[in-house]
PDB file of C-alpha atoms in Angstrom:
ATOM      1  CA  UNK A 190     -11.139  75.928  89.327  1.00  0.00           C
ATOM      2  CA  UNK A 191      -7.952  74.207  88.107  1.00  0.00           C
ATOM      3  CA  UNK A 192      -9.376  73.936  84.577  1.00  0.00           C
ATOM      4  CA  UNK A 193     -10.146  77.676  84.536  1.00  0.00           C
ATOM      5  CA  UNK A 194      -6.590  78.384  85.673  1.00  0.00           C
ATOM      6  CA  UNK A 195      -5.182  76.025  83.016  1.00  0.00           C
ATOM      7  CA  UNK A 196      -7.315  77.719  80.332  1.00  0.00           C
ATOM      8  CA  UNK A 197      -6.217  81.165  81.538  1.00  0.00           C
ATOM      9  CA  UNK A 198      -2.524  80.233  81.460  1.00  0.00           C
ATOM     10  CA  UNK A 199      -2.886  78.623  78.031  1.00  0.00           C
ATOM     11  CA  UNK A 200      -4.617  81.723  76.638  1.00  0.00           C
ATOM     12  CA  UNK A 201      -1.973  83.938  78.229  1.00  0.00           C
ATOM     13  CA  UNK A 202       0.792  81.933  76.529  1.00  0.00           C
ATOM     14  CA  UNK A 203      -1.130  82.187  73.237  1.00  0.00           C
ATOM     15  CA  UNK A 204      -1.337  85.976  73.594  1.00  0.00           C
ATOM     16  CA  UNK A 205       2.411  86.101  74.239  1.00  0.00           C
ATOM     17  CA  UNK A 206       3.360  83.829  71.325  1.00  0.00           C
ATOM     18  CA  UNK A 207       0.761  84.371  68.592  1.00  0.00           C
ATOM     19  CA  UNK A 208       0.518  87.804  66.952  1.00  0.00           C
ATOM     20  CA  UNK A 209      -3.055  88.987  66.562  1.00  0.00           C
ATOM     21  CA  UNK A 210      -4.343  87.505  69.829  1.00  0.00           C
ATOM     22  CA  UNK A 211      -4.582  89.918  72.737  1.00  0.00           C
ATOM     23  CA  UNK A 212      -6.015  90.295  76.215  1.00  0.00           C
ATOM     24  CA  UNK A 213      -5.755  93.609  77.967  1.00  0.00           C
ATOM     25  CA  UNK A 214      -6.730  95.274  81.179  1.00  0.00           C
ATOM     26  CA  UNK A 215      -5.815  98.322  83.252  1.00  0.00           C
ATOM     27  CA  UNK A 216      -2.712  96.978  84.946  1.00  0.00           C
ATOM     28  CA  UNK A 217      -1.394  93.524  85.680  1.00  0.00           C
ATOM     29  CA  UNK A 218      -4.121  92.549  88.149  1.00  0.00           C
ATOM     30  CA  UNK A 219      -6.918  93.562  85.739  1.00  0.00           C
ATOM     31  CA  UNK A 220      -5.231  91.651  82.920  1.00  0.00           C
ATOM     32  CA  UNK A 221      -4.967  88.573  85.157  1.00  0.00           C
ATOM     33  CA  UNK A 222      -8.643  88.894  86.089  1.00  0.00           C
ATOM     34  CA  UNK A 223      -9.547  89.271  82.417  1.00  0.00           C
ATOM     35  CA  UNK A 224      -7.550  86.118  81.619  1.00  0.00           C
ATOM     36  CA  UNK A 225      -9.391  84.211  84.349  1.00  0.00           C
ATOM     37  CA  UNK A 226     -12.777  85.364  83.012  1.00  0.00           C
ATOM     38  CA  UNK A 227     -11.789  84.456  79.444  1.00  0.00           C
ATOM     39  CA  UNK A 228     -10.546  81.080  80.719  1.00  0.00           C
ATOM     40  CA  UNK A 229     -13.912  80.491  82.402  1.00  0.00           C
ATOM     41  CA  UNK A 230     -15.813  81.439  79.254  1.00  0.00           C
ATOM     42  CA  UNK A 231     -13.548  79.151  77.217  1.00  0.00           C
ATOM     43  CA  UNK A 232     -14.254  76.309  79.650  1.00  0.00           C
ATOM     44  CA  UNK A 233     -18.021  76.805  79.379  1.00  0.00           C
ATOM     45  CA  UNK A 234     -17.875  76.975  75.575  1.00  0.00           C
ATOM     46  CA  UNK A 235     -15.748  73.810  75.495  1.00  0.00           C
ATOM     47  CA  UNK A 236     -18.143  72.000  77.827  1.00  0.00           C
ATOM     48  CA  UNK A 237     -21.395  72.955  76.082  1.00  0.00           C
ATOM     49  CA  UNK A 238     -20.794  73.772  72.423  1.00  0.00           C
ATOM     50  CA  UNK A 239     -17.642  71.844  71.504  1.00  0.00           C
ATOM     51  CA  UNK A 240     -19.172  68.343  71.854  1.00  0.00           C
ATOM     52  CA  UNK A 241     -21.956  69.271  69.425  1.00  0.00           C
ATOM     53  CA  UNK A 242     -19.488  70.716  66.921  1.00  0.00           C
ATOM     54  CA  UNK A 243     -17.270  67.638  67.257  1.00  0.00           C
ATOM     55  CA  UNK A 244     -20.230  65.366  66.588  1.00  0.00           C
ATOM     56  CA  UNK A 245     -21.235  67.183  63.415  1.00  0.00           C
ATOM     57  CA  UNK A 246     -17.641  67.426  62.210  1.00  0.00           C
ATOM     58  CA  UNK A 247     -16.785  63.772  62.873  1.00  0.00           C
ATOM     59  CA  UNK A 248     -16.222  62.982  59.162  1.00  0.00           C
ATOM     60  CA  UNK A 249     -13.623  65.771  59.003  1.00  0.00           C
ATOM     61  CA  UNK A 250     -11.867  64.373  62.091  1.00  0.00           C
ATOM     62  CA  UNK A 251     -11.664  60.989  60.388  1.00  0.00           C
ATOM     63  CA  UNK A 252     -10.592  62.438  57.039  1.00  0.00           C
ATOM     64  CA  UNK A 253      -7.792  64.545  58.563  1.00  0.00           C
ATOM     65  CA  UNK A 254      -6.776  61.938  61.163  1.00  0.00           C
ATOM     66  CA  UNK A 255      -7.662  64.301  64.014  1.00  0.00           C
ATOM     67  CA  UNK A 256      -5.971  67.461  62.750  1.00  0.00           C
ATOM     68  CA  UNK A 257      -9.390  69.041  62.303  1.00  0.00           C
ATOM     69  CA  UNK A 258      -9.385  69.415  66.105  1.00  0.00           C
ATOM     70  CA  UNK A 259      -7.225  72.522  65.691  1.00  0.00           C
ATOM     71  CA  UNK A 260      -9.848  74.081  63.423  1.00  0.00           C
ATOM     72  CA  UNK A 261     -12.601  73.259  65.939  1.00  0.00           C
ATOM     73  CA  UNK A 262     -10.516  74.764  68.755  1.00  0.00           C
ATOM     74  CA  UNK A 263      -9.954  77.865  66.635  1.00  0.00           C
ATOM     75  CA  UNK A 264     -13.709  78.178  66.117  1.00  0.00           C
ATOM     76  CA  UNK A 265     -14.211  77.864  69.884  1.00  0.00           C
ATOM     77  CA  UNK A 266     -11.630  80.620  70.467  1.00  0.00           C
ATOM     78  CA  UNK A 267     -13.373  82.831  67.898  1.00  0.00           C
ATOM     79  CA  UNK A 268     -16.659  82.208  69.703  1.00  0.00           C
ATOM     80  CA  UNK A 269     -15.038  83.143  73.008  1.00  0.00           C
ATOM     81  CA  UNK A 270     -13.676  86.336  71.424  1.00  0.00           C
ATOM     82  CA  UNK A 271     -17.167  87.192  70.152  1.00  0.00           C
ATOM     83  CA  UNK A 272     -18.744  86.482  73.551  1.00  0.00           C
ATOM     84  CA  UNK A 273     -16.033  88.541  75.230  1.00  0.00           C
ATOM     85  CA  UNK A 274     -16.824  91.438  72.936  1.00  0.00           C
ATOM     86  CA  UNK A 275     -20.508  91.157  73.835  1.00  0.00           C
ATOM     87  CA  UNK A 276     -19.601  91.216  77.550  1.00  0.00           C
ATOM     88  CA  UNK A 277     -17.129  94.136  77.142  1.00  0.00           C
ATOM     89  CA  UNK A 278     -14.134  91.958  77.992  1.00  0.00           C
ATOM     90  CA  UNK A 279     -10.987  92.814  76.084  1.00  0.00           C
ATOM     91  CA  UNK A 280     -10.076  89.535  74.355  1.00  0.00           C
ATOM     92  CA  UNK A 281      -9.547  89.848  70.616  1.00  0.00           C
ATOM     93  CA  UNK A 282      -8.419  87.662  67.749  1.00  0.00           C
ATOM     94  CA  UNK A 283      -7.496  89.546  64.578  1.00  0.00           C
ATOM     95  CA  UNK A 284      -8.025  86.911  61.883  1.00  0.00           C
ATOM     96  CA  UNK A 285      -9.113  83.292  61.725  1.00  0.00           C
ATOM     97  CA  UNK A 286      -6.424  81.525  59.772  1.00  0.00           C
ATOM     98  CA  UNK A 287      -3.163  82.682  61.305  1.00  0.00           C
ATOM     99  CA  UNK A 288      -4.220  84.079  64.655  1.00  0.00           C
ATOM    100  CA  UNK A 289      -7.049  81.766  65.701  1.00  0.00           C
ATOM    101  CA  UNK A 290      -5.534  78.535  64.410  1.00  0.00           C
ATOM    102  CA  UNK A 291      -2.109  79.465  65.789  1.00  0.00           C
ATOM    103  CA  UNK A 292      -3.685  80.259  69.150  1.00  0.00           C
ATOM    104  CA  UNK A 293      -5.619  76.976  69.021  1.00  0.00           C
ATOM    105  CA  UNK A 294      -2.382  75.038  68.516  1.00  0.00           C
ATOM    106  CA  UNK A 295      -0.678  76.867  71.392  1.00  0.00           C
ATOM    107  CA  UNK A 296      -3.688  76.545  73.727  1.00  0.00           C
ATOM    108  CA  UNK A 297      -4.012  72.837  72.938  1.00  0.00           C
ATOM    109  CA  UNK A 298      -0.379  72.044  73.682  1.00  0.00           C
ATOM    110  CA  UNK A 299      -0.095  74.258  76.780  1.00  0.00           C
ATOM    111  CA  UNK A 300      -3.340  72.815  78.178  1.00  0.00           C
ATOM    112  CA  UNK A 301      -2.135  69.298  77.476  1.00  0.00           C
ATOM    113  CA  UNK A 302       1.156  69.875  79.314  1.00  0.00           C
ATOM    114  CA  UNK A 303      -0.496  71.636  82.259  1.00  0.00           C
ATOM    115  CA  UNK A 304      -3.163  68.926  82.579  1.00  0.00           C
ATOM    116  CA  UNK A 305      -0.400  66.319  82.758  1.00  0.00           C
ATOM    117  CA  UNK A 306       1.455  68.248  85.466  1.00  0.00           C
ATOM    118  CA  UNK A 307      -1.452  69.466  87.607  1.00  0.00           C
ATOM    119  CA  UNK A 308      -3.725  67.055  89.457  1.00  0.00           C
ATOM    120  CA  UNK A 309      -7.318  66.743  88.325  1.00  0.00           C
ATOM    121  CA  UNK A 310      -9.814  66.924  91.178  1.00  0.00           C
ATOM    122  CA  UNK A 311     -12.699  65.406  89.189  1.00  0.00           C
TER     123      UNK A 311
END
């Protein structure tokens, strides 16, 4: 549950900082619920699909000294936006390069800081 909350907060910060990334709902409580659902979807995508993508993109990780991780995170966010659209959840990313990669950078750093501060129950 903590990881879903961390993902939701990180995505919320990304929507506040990065233009072109948005989450909406009817009121503050609906927006918070939408963020929690998007955070859960992001967690599932990161747990199931991201390891496979990282394995196949390993040469790019080596070539870019790990900076390719931001591109992989942006792809995961785009996948979450597509899944959200399929589930009628209002999470959108306008374009890949500026919006998705910018959001990936923000989500990565916010998640990193929150995971350092909050205890992990695993």
